[in-house]
Short mmCIF file of C-alpha atoms and ligand atoms in Angstrom, two decimals:
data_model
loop_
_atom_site.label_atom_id
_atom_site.label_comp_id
_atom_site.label_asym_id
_atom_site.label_seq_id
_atom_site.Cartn_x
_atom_site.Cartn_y
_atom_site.Cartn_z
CA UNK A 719 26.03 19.51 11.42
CA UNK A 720 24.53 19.43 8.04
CA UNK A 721 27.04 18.02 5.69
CA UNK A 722 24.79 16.78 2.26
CA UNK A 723 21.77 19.12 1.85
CA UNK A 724 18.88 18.16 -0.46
CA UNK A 725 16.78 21.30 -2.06
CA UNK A 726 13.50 20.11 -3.93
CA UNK A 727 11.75 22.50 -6.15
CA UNK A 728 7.84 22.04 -5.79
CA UNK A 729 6.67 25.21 -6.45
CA UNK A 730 5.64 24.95 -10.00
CA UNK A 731 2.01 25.12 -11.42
CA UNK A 732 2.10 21.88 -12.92
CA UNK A 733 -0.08 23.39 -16.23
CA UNK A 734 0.50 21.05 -18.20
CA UNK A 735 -0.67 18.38 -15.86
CA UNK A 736 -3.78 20.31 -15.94
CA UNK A 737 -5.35 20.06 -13.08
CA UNK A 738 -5.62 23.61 -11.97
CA UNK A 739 -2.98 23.53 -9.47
CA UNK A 740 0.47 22.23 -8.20
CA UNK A 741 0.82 18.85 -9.26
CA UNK A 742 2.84 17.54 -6.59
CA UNK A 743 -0.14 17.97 -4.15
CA UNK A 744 -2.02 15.08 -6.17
CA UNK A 745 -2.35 11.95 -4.62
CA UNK A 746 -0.91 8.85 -6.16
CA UNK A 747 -0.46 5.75 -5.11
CA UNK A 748 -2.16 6.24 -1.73
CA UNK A 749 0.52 9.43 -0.71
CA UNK A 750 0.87 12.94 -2.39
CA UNK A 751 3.11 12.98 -5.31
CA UNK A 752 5.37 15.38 -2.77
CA UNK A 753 5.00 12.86 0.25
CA UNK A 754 6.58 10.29 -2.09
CA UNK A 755 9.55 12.59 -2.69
CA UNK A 756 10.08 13.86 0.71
CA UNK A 757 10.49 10.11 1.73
CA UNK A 758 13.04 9.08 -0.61
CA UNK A 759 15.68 11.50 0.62
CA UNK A 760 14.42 10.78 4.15
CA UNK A 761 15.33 7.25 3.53
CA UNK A 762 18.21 8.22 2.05
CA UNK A 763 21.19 7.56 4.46
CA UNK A 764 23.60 10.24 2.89
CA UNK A 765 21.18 12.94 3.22
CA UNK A 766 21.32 15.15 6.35
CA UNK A 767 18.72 17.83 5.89
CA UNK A 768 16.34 18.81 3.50
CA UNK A 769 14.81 22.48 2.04
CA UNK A 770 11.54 22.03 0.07
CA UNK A 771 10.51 24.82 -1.93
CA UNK A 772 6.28 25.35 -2.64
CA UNK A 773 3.92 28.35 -3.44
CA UNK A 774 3.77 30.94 -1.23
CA UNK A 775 0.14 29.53 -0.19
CA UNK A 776 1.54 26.13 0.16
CA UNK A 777 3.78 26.47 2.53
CA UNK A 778 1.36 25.68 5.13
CA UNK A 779 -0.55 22.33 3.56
CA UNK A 780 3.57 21.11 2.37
CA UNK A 781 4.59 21.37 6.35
CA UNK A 782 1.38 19.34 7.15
CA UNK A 783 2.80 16.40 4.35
CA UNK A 784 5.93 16.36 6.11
CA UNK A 785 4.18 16.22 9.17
CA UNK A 786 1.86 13.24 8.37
CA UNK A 787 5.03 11.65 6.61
CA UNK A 788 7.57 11.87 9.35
CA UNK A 789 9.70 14.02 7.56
CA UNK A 790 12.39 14.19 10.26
CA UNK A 791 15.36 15.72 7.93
CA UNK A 792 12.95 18.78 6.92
CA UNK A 793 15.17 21.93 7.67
CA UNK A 794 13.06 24.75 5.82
CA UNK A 795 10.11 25.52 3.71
CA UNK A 796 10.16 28.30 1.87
CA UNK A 797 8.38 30.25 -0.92
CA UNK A 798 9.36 29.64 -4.75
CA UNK A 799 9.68 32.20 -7.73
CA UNK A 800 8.60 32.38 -10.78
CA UNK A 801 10.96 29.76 -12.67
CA UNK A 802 12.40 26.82 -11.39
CA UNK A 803 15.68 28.33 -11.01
CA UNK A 804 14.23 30.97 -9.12
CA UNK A 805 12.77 28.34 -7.01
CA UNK A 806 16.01 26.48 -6.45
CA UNK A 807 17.51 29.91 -5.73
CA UNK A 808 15.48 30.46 -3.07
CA UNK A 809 16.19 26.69 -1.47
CA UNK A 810 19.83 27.48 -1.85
CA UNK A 811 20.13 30.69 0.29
CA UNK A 812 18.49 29.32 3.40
CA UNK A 813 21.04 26.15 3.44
CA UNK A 814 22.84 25.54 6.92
CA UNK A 815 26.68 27.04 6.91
CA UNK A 816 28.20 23.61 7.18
CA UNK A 817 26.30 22.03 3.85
CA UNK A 818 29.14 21.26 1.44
CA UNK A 819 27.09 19.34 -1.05
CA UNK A 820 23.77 19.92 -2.70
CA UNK A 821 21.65 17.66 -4.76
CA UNK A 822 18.89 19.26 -6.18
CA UNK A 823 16.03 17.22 -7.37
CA UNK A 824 12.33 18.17 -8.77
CA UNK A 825 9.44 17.47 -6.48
CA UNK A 826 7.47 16.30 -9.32
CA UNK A 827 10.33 13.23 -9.47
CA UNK A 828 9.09 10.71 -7.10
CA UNK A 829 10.49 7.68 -8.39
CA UNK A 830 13.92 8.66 -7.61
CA UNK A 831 15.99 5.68 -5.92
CA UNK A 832 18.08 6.24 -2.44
CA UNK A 833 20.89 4.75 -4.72
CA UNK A 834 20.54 7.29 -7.60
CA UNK A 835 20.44 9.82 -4.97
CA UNK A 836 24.42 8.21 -2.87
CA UNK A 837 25.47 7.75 -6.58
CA UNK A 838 25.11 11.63 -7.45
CA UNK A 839 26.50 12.57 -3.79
CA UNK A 840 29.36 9.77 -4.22
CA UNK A 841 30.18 11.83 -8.04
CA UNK A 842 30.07 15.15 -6.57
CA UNK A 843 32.12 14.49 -4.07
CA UNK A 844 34.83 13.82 -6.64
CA UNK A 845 33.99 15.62 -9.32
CA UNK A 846 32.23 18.61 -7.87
CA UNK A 847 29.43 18.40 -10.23
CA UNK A 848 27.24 15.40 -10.76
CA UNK A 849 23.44 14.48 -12.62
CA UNK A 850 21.79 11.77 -12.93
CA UNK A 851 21.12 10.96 -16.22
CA UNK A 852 20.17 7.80 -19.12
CA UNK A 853 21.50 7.04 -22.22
CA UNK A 854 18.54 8.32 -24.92
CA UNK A 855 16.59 5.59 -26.28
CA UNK A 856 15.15 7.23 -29.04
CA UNK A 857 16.69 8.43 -32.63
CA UNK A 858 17.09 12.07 -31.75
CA UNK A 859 16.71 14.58 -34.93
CA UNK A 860 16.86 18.69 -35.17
CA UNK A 861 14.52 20.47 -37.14
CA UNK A 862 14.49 23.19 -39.56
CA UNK A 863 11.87 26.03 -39.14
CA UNK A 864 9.81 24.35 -41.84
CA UNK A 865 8.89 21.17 -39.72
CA UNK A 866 11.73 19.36 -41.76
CA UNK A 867 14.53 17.06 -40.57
CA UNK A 868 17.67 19.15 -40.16
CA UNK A 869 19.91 16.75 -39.05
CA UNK A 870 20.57 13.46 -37.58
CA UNK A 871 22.25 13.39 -33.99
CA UNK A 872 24.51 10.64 -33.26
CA UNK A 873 22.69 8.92 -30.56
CA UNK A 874 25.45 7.21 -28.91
CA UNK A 875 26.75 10.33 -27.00
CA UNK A 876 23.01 11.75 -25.94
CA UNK A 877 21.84 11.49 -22.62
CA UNK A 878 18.47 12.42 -21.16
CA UNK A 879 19.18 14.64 -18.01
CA UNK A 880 17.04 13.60 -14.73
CA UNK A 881 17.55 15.36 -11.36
CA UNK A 882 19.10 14.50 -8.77
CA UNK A 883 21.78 17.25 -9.76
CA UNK A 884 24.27 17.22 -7.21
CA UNK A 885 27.00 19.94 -6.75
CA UNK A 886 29.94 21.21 -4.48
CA UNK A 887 27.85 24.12 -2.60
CA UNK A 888 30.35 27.03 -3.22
CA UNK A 889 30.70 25.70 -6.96
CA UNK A 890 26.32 25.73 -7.00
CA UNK A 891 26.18 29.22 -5.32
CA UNK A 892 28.71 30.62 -7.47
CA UNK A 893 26.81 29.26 -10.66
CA UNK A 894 23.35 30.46 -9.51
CA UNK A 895 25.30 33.73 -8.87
CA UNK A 896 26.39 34.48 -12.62
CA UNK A 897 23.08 33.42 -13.70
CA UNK A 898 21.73 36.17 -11.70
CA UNK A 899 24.11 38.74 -12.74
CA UNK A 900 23.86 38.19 -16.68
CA UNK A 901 20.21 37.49 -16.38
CA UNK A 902 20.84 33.74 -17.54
CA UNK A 903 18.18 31.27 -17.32
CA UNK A 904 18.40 27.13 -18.12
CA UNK A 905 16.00 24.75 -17.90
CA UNK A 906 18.51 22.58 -15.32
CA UNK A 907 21.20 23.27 -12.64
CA UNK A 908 24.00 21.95 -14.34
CA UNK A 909 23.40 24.36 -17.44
CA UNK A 910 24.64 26.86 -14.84
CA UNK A 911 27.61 24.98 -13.85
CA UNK A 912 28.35 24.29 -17.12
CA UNK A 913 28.24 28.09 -18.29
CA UNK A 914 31.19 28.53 -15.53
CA UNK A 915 33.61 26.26 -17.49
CA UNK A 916 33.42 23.56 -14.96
CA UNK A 917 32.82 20.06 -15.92
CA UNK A 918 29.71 17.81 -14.81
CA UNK A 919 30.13 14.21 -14.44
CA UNK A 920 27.01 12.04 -15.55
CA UNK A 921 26.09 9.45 -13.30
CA UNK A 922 23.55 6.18 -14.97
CA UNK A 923 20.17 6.97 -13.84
CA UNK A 924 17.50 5.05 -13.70
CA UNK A 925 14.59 5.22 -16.76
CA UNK A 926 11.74 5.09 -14.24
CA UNK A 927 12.98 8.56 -12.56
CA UNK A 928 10.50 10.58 -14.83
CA UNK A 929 8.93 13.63 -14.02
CA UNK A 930 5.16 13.66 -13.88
CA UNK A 931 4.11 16.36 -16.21
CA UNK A 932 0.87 14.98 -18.17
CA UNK A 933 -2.25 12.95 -17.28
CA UNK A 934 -0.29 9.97 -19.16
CA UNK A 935 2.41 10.04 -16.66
CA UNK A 936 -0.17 9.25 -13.71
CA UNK A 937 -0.92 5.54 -14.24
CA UNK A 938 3.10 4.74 -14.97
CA UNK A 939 4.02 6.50 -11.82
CA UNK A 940 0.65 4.48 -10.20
CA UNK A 941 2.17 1.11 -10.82
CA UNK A 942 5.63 1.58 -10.32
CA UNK A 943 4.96 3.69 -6.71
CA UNK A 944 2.96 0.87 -5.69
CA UNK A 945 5.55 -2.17 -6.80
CA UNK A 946 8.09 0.14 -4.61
CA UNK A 947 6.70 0.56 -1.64
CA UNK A 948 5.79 -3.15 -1.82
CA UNK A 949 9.25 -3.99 -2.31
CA UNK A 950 10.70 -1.63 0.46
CA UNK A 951 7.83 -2.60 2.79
CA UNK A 952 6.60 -6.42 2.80
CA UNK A 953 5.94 -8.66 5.65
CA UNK A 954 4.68 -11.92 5.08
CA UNK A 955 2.30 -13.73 7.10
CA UNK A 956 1.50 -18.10 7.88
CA UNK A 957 -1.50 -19.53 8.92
CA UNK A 958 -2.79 -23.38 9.07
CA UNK A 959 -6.08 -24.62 10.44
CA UNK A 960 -7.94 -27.74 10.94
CA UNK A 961 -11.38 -28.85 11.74
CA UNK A 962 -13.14 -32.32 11.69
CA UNK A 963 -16.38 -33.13 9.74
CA UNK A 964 -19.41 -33.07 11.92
CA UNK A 965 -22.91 -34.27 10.58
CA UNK A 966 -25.47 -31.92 10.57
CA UNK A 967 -23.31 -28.73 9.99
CA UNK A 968 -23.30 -26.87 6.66
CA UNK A 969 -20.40 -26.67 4.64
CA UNK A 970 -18.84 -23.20 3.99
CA UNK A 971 -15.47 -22.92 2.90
CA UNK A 972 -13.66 -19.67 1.73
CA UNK A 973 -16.87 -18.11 2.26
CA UNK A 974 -18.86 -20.41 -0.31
CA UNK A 975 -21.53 -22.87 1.10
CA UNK A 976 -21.61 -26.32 -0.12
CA UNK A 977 -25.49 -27.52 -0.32
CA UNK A 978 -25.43 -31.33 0.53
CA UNK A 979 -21.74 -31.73 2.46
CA UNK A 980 -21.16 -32.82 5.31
CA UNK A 981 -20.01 -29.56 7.57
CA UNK A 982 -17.44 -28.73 9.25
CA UNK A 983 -17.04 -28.54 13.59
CA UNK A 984 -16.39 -25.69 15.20
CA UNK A 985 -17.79 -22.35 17.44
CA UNK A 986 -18.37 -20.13 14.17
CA UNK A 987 -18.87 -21.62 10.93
CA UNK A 988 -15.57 -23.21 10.76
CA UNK A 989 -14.27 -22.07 7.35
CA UNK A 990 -10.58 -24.06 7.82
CA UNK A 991 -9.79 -21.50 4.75
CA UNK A 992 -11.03 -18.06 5.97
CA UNK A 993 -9.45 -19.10 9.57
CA UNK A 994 -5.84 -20.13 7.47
CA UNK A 995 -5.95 -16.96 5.80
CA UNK A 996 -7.14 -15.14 8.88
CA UNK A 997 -3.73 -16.19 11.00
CA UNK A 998 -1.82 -15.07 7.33
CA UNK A 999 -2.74 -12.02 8.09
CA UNK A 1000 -2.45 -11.31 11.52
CA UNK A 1001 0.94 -12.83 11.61
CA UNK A 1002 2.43 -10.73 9.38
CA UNK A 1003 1.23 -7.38 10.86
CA UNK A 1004 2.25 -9.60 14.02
CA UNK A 1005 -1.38 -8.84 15.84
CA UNK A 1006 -1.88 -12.27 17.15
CA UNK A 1007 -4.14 -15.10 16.05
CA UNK A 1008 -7.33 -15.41 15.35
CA UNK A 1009 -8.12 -17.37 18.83
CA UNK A 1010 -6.88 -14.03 20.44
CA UNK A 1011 -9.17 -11.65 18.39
CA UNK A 1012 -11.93 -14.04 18.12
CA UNK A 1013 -12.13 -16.07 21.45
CA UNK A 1014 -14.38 -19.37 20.61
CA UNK A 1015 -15.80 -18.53 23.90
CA UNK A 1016 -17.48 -15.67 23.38
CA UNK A 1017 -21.09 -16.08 22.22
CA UNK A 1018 -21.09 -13.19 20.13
CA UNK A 1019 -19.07 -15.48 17.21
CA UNK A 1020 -21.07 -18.50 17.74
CA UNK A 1021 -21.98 -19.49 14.10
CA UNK A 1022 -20.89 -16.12 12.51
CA UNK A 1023 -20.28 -16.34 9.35
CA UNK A 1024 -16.10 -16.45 8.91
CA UNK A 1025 -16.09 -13.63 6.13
CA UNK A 1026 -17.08 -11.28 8.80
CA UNK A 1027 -13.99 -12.40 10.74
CA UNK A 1028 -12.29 -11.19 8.15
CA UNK A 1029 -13.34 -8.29 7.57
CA UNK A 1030 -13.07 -7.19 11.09
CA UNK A 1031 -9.29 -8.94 10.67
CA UNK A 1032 -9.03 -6.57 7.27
CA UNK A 1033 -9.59 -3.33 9.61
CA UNK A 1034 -7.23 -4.96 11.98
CA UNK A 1035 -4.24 -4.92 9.52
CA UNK A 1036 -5.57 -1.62 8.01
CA UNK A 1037 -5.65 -0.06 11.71
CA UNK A 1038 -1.48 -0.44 11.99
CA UNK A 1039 -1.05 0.79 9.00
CA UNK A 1040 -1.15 -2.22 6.65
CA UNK A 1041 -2.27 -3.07 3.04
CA UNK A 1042 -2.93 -6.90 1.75
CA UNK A 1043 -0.42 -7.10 -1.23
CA UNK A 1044 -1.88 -10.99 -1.36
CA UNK A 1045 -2.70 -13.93 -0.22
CA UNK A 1046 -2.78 -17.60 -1.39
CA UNK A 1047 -4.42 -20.92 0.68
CA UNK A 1048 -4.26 -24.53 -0.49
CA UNK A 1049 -7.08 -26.85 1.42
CA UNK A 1050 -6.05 -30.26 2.23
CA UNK A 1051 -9.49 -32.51 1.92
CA UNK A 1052 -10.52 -35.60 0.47
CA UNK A 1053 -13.83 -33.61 -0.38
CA UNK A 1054 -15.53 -31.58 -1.84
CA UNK A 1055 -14.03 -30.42 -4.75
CA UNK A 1056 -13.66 -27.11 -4.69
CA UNK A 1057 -12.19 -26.10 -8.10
CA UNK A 1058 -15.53 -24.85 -9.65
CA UNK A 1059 -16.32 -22.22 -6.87
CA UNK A 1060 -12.72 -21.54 -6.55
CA UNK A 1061 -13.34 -17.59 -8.48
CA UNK A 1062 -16.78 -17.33 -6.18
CA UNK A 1063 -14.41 -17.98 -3.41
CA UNK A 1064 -11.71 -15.55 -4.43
CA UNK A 1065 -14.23 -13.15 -5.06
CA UNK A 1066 -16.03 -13.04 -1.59
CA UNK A 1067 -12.31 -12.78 0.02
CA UNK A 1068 -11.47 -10.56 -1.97
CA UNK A 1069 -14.70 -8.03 -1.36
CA UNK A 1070 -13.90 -8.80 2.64
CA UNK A 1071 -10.28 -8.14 2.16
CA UNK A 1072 -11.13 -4.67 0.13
CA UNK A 1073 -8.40 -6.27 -2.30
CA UNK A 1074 -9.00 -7.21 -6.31
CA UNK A 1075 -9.58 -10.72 -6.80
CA UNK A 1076 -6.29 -11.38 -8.43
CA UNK A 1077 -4.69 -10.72 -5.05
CA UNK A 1078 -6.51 -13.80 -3.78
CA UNK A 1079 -5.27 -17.75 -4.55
CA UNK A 1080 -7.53 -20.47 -3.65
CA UNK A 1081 -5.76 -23.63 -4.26
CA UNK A 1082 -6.96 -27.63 -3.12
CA UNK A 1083 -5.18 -30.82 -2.65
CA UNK A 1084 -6.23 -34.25 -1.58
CA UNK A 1085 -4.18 -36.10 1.36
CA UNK A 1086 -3.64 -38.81 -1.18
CA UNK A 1087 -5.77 -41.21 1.79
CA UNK A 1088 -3.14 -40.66 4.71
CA UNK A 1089 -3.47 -40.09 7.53
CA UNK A 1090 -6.95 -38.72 9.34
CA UNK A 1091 -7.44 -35.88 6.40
CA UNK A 1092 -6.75 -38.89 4.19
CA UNK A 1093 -8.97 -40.89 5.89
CA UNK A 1094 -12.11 -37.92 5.69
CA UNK A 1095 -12.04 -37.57 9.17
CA UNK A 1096 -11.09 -33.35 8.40
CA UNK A 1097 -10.36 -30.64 6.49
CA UNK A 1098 -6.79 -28.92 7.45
CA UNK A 1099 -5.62 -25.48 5.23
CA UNK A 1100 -2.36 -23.71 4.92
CA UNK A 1101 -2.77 -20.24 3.61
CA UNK A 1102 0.01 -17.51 3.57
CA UNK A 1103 -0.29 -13.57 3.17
CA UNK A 1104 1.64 -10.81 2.01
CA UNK A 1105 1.30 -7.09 3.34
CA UNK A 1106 2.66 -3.78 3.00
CA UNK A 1107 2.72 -0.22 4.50
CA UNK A 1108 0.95 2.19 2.62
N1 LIG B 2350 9.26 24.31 -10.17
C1 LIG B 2350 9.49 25.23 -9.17
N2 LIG B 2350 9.25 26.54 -9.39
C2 LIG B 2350 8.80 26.98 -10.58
C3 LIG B 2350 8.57 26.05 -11.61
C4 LIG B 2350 8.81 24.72 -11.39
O1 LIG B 2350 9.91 24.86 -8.07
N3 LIG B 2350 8.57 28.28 -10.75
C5 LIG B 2350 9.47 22.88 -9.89
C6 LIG B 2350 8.23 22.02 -10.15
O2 LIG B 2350 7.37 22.06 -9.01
C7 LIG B 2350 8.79 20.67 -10.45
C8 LIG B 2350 10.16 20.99 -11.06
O3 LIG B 2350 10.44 22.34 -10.76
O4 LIG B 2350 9.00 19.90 -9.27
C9 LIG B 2350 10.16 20.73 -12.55
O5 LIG B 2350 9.25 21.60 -13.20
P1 LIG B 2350 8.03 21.17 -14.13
O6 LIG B 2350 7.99 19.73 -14.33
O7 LIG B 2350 8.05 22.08 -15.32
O8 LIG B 2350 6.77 21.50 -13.20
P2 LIG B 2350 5.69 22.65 -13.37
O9 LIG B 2350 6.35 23.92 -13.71
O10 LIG B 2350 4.87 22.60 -12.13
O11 LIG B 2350 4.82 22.12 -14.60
P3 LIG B 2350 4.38 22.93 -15.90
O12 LIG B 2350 5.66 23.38 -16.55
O13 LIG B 2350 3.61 21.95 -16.72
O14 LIG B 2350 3.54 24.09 -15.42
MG1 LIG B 2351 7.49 24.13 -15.62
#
């Protein structure tokens, strides 16, 4: 039972992205711009099943991205044409029987929101036709054939048209099936629709839906792909440590030595911060502690150096499928002050982390003389993480 179909159109040649071929096969953000795509109607609750449409010669490496990205709703793939609606076309006659609505949306619109998507069903389901669309922010003008203003449009009733485009399927097939028959082509679905008499409701988009179609769109669609996923797939993370001053040790903390402090005790090099941030991170993938990973008893991490714990922690998180989004530590110790090698600290986490240094938050307090920290007996630190799937 396939009641809401999706049909994407990928099959372009993406020229003026210019890279030479189909631009949703470029990687952004970590996925291909088509992976991205495929997942939002996956996620999509209202979606049953889902016909992608790609190159003839793509059909192969577009199964293998569904494959990789668990695309469980992925009915079809199937070979394009040589305009869009030709594309779509092709999507549309391979649908299962019991589809009754059809939201079609461009592959090269990754951005696209699970709730943009239920809004356009929710519309169509009432109105029979349904895009998703924004108010135009811009003073829109026409021209004349001379390169001179022609007129002034009245902004207030001008949308920008995005996809999803969601239809009633007979009302979609019977569209695509005049367009065919006069020869008719549009640059959208609903020009189709439209063209048929029948009314199209517009639904409030979102202004980050864009399509990619330059170079200049890549870095946008960078950033705001990466603040989504982070959003849709956090964990966060605690860990504390604690270790006593021992004379005779060196001091290293957050991978910095301190020449002329007092060390602290421990099996490896017992850096209280690298160890805090450490547990962070393995509690939010939920892998453990460090004591399970790193048993003190084991010879091989007698007086390692903590940065390599973290590194090999840093695979650990990468190994289930994890990114660090962040983390931040505050050291409770009446000394040393730290706040001059606080960057060099950052840094080396950082470069063990494979993270930028603005990811990393190295923070110190005193113990304001209670208790044993207060006292200088230790040096305790609470650090906490943030990670997400990539
Ligand atoms: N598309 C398609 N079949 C075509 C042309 C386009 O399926 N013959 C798809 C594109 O892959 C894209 C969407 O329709 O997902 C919107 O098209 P557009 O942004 O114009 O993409 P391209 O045609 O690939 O880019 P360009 O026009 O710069 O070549
Ligand atoms: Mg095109």
């Amino acid at each position: 039972m396939s009641g809401t179909s999706a049909v994407i159109p990928a099959a372009g040649r993406g020229e003026r992205f210019g890279r030479g071929s189909n631009k949703v096969f470029a990687e952004v953000a970590g996925k291909p711009i088509l992976a991205h795509t495929l997942l939002a109607f996956e996620k999509c609750r209202m979606i049953d099943d889902i016909v992608l449409v790609v190159g003839k010669h793509e059909i192969i490496d577009a199964r293998k991205i569904a494959d990789t990205y668990g695309i469980s709703k992925l009915r079809a793939v199937v070979a394009g044409g040589n305009h869009r609606q030709d594309s779509v076309e092709n999507g549309l006659a391979v649908l299962d029987p019991s589809t009754h609505i059809v939201a079609v949306h461009d592959g090269a619109r990754p951005l696209v929101r699970p709730e943009t998507i239920v809004a356009t069903i929710r519309a169509a389901e009432e109105f029979e036709a349904a895009v998703a669309a924004v108010p135009v922010i811009d003073t829109i003008k026409s021209a004349d054939s001379d390169g001179f203003v022609a007129s002034t449009l009245d902004r207030s009733n001008l949308w920008s048209i995005q996809t999803p485009q969601t239809f009633d399927k007979n009302l979609l097939e019977s569209a695509y099936s005049e367009a065919r028959k006069t020869g008719f082509y549009a640059t959208d679905d609903a020009a189709l629709v439209e063209r048929l008499g029948h009314r199209v409701k517009l639904v409030m988009g979102c202004y980050d839906n864009i399509k990619i179609t330059t170079p200049l769109d890549q870095d946008f669609m960078e950033t705001r792909l990466n603040s989504m996923q982070i959003n849709s797939m956090l964990r966060t993370g605690f860990g504390y440590d604690i270790h006593r001053f021992e004379e005779g040790r060196k001091l290293v903390l957050g991978g910095v030595e301190f020449p002329g402090e007092v060390g602290l005790e421990g099996h490896s090099d017992a850096d209280v911060i690298l160890h805090a941030i450490a547990d962070a991170l393995l509690g939010a993938a939920v892998l453990g502690d460090i004591g399970r990973h790193f048993p003190n008893t084991d010879p091989k991490y007698r007086g390692i150096s903590s940065l390599v714990l973290l590194e090999h922690t840093a695979k650990l998180i990468a190994d289930a499928g994890w990114k660090v989004a962040n983390v931040d530590a505050t050291l409770v110790a009446e000394r040393p002050k730290i706040a001059d090698k606080a960057s060099e600290m950052q840094e080396k986490i950082a470069a063990s982390l494979g993270v930028a240094p603005d990811q990393v938050s190295i923070k110190a307090t005193t113990a304001e003389k209670l208790g044993d920290i207060g006292a200088g007996a230790g040096a305790a630190c609470y650090a906490v993480a943030a990670i997400f799937r990539s």
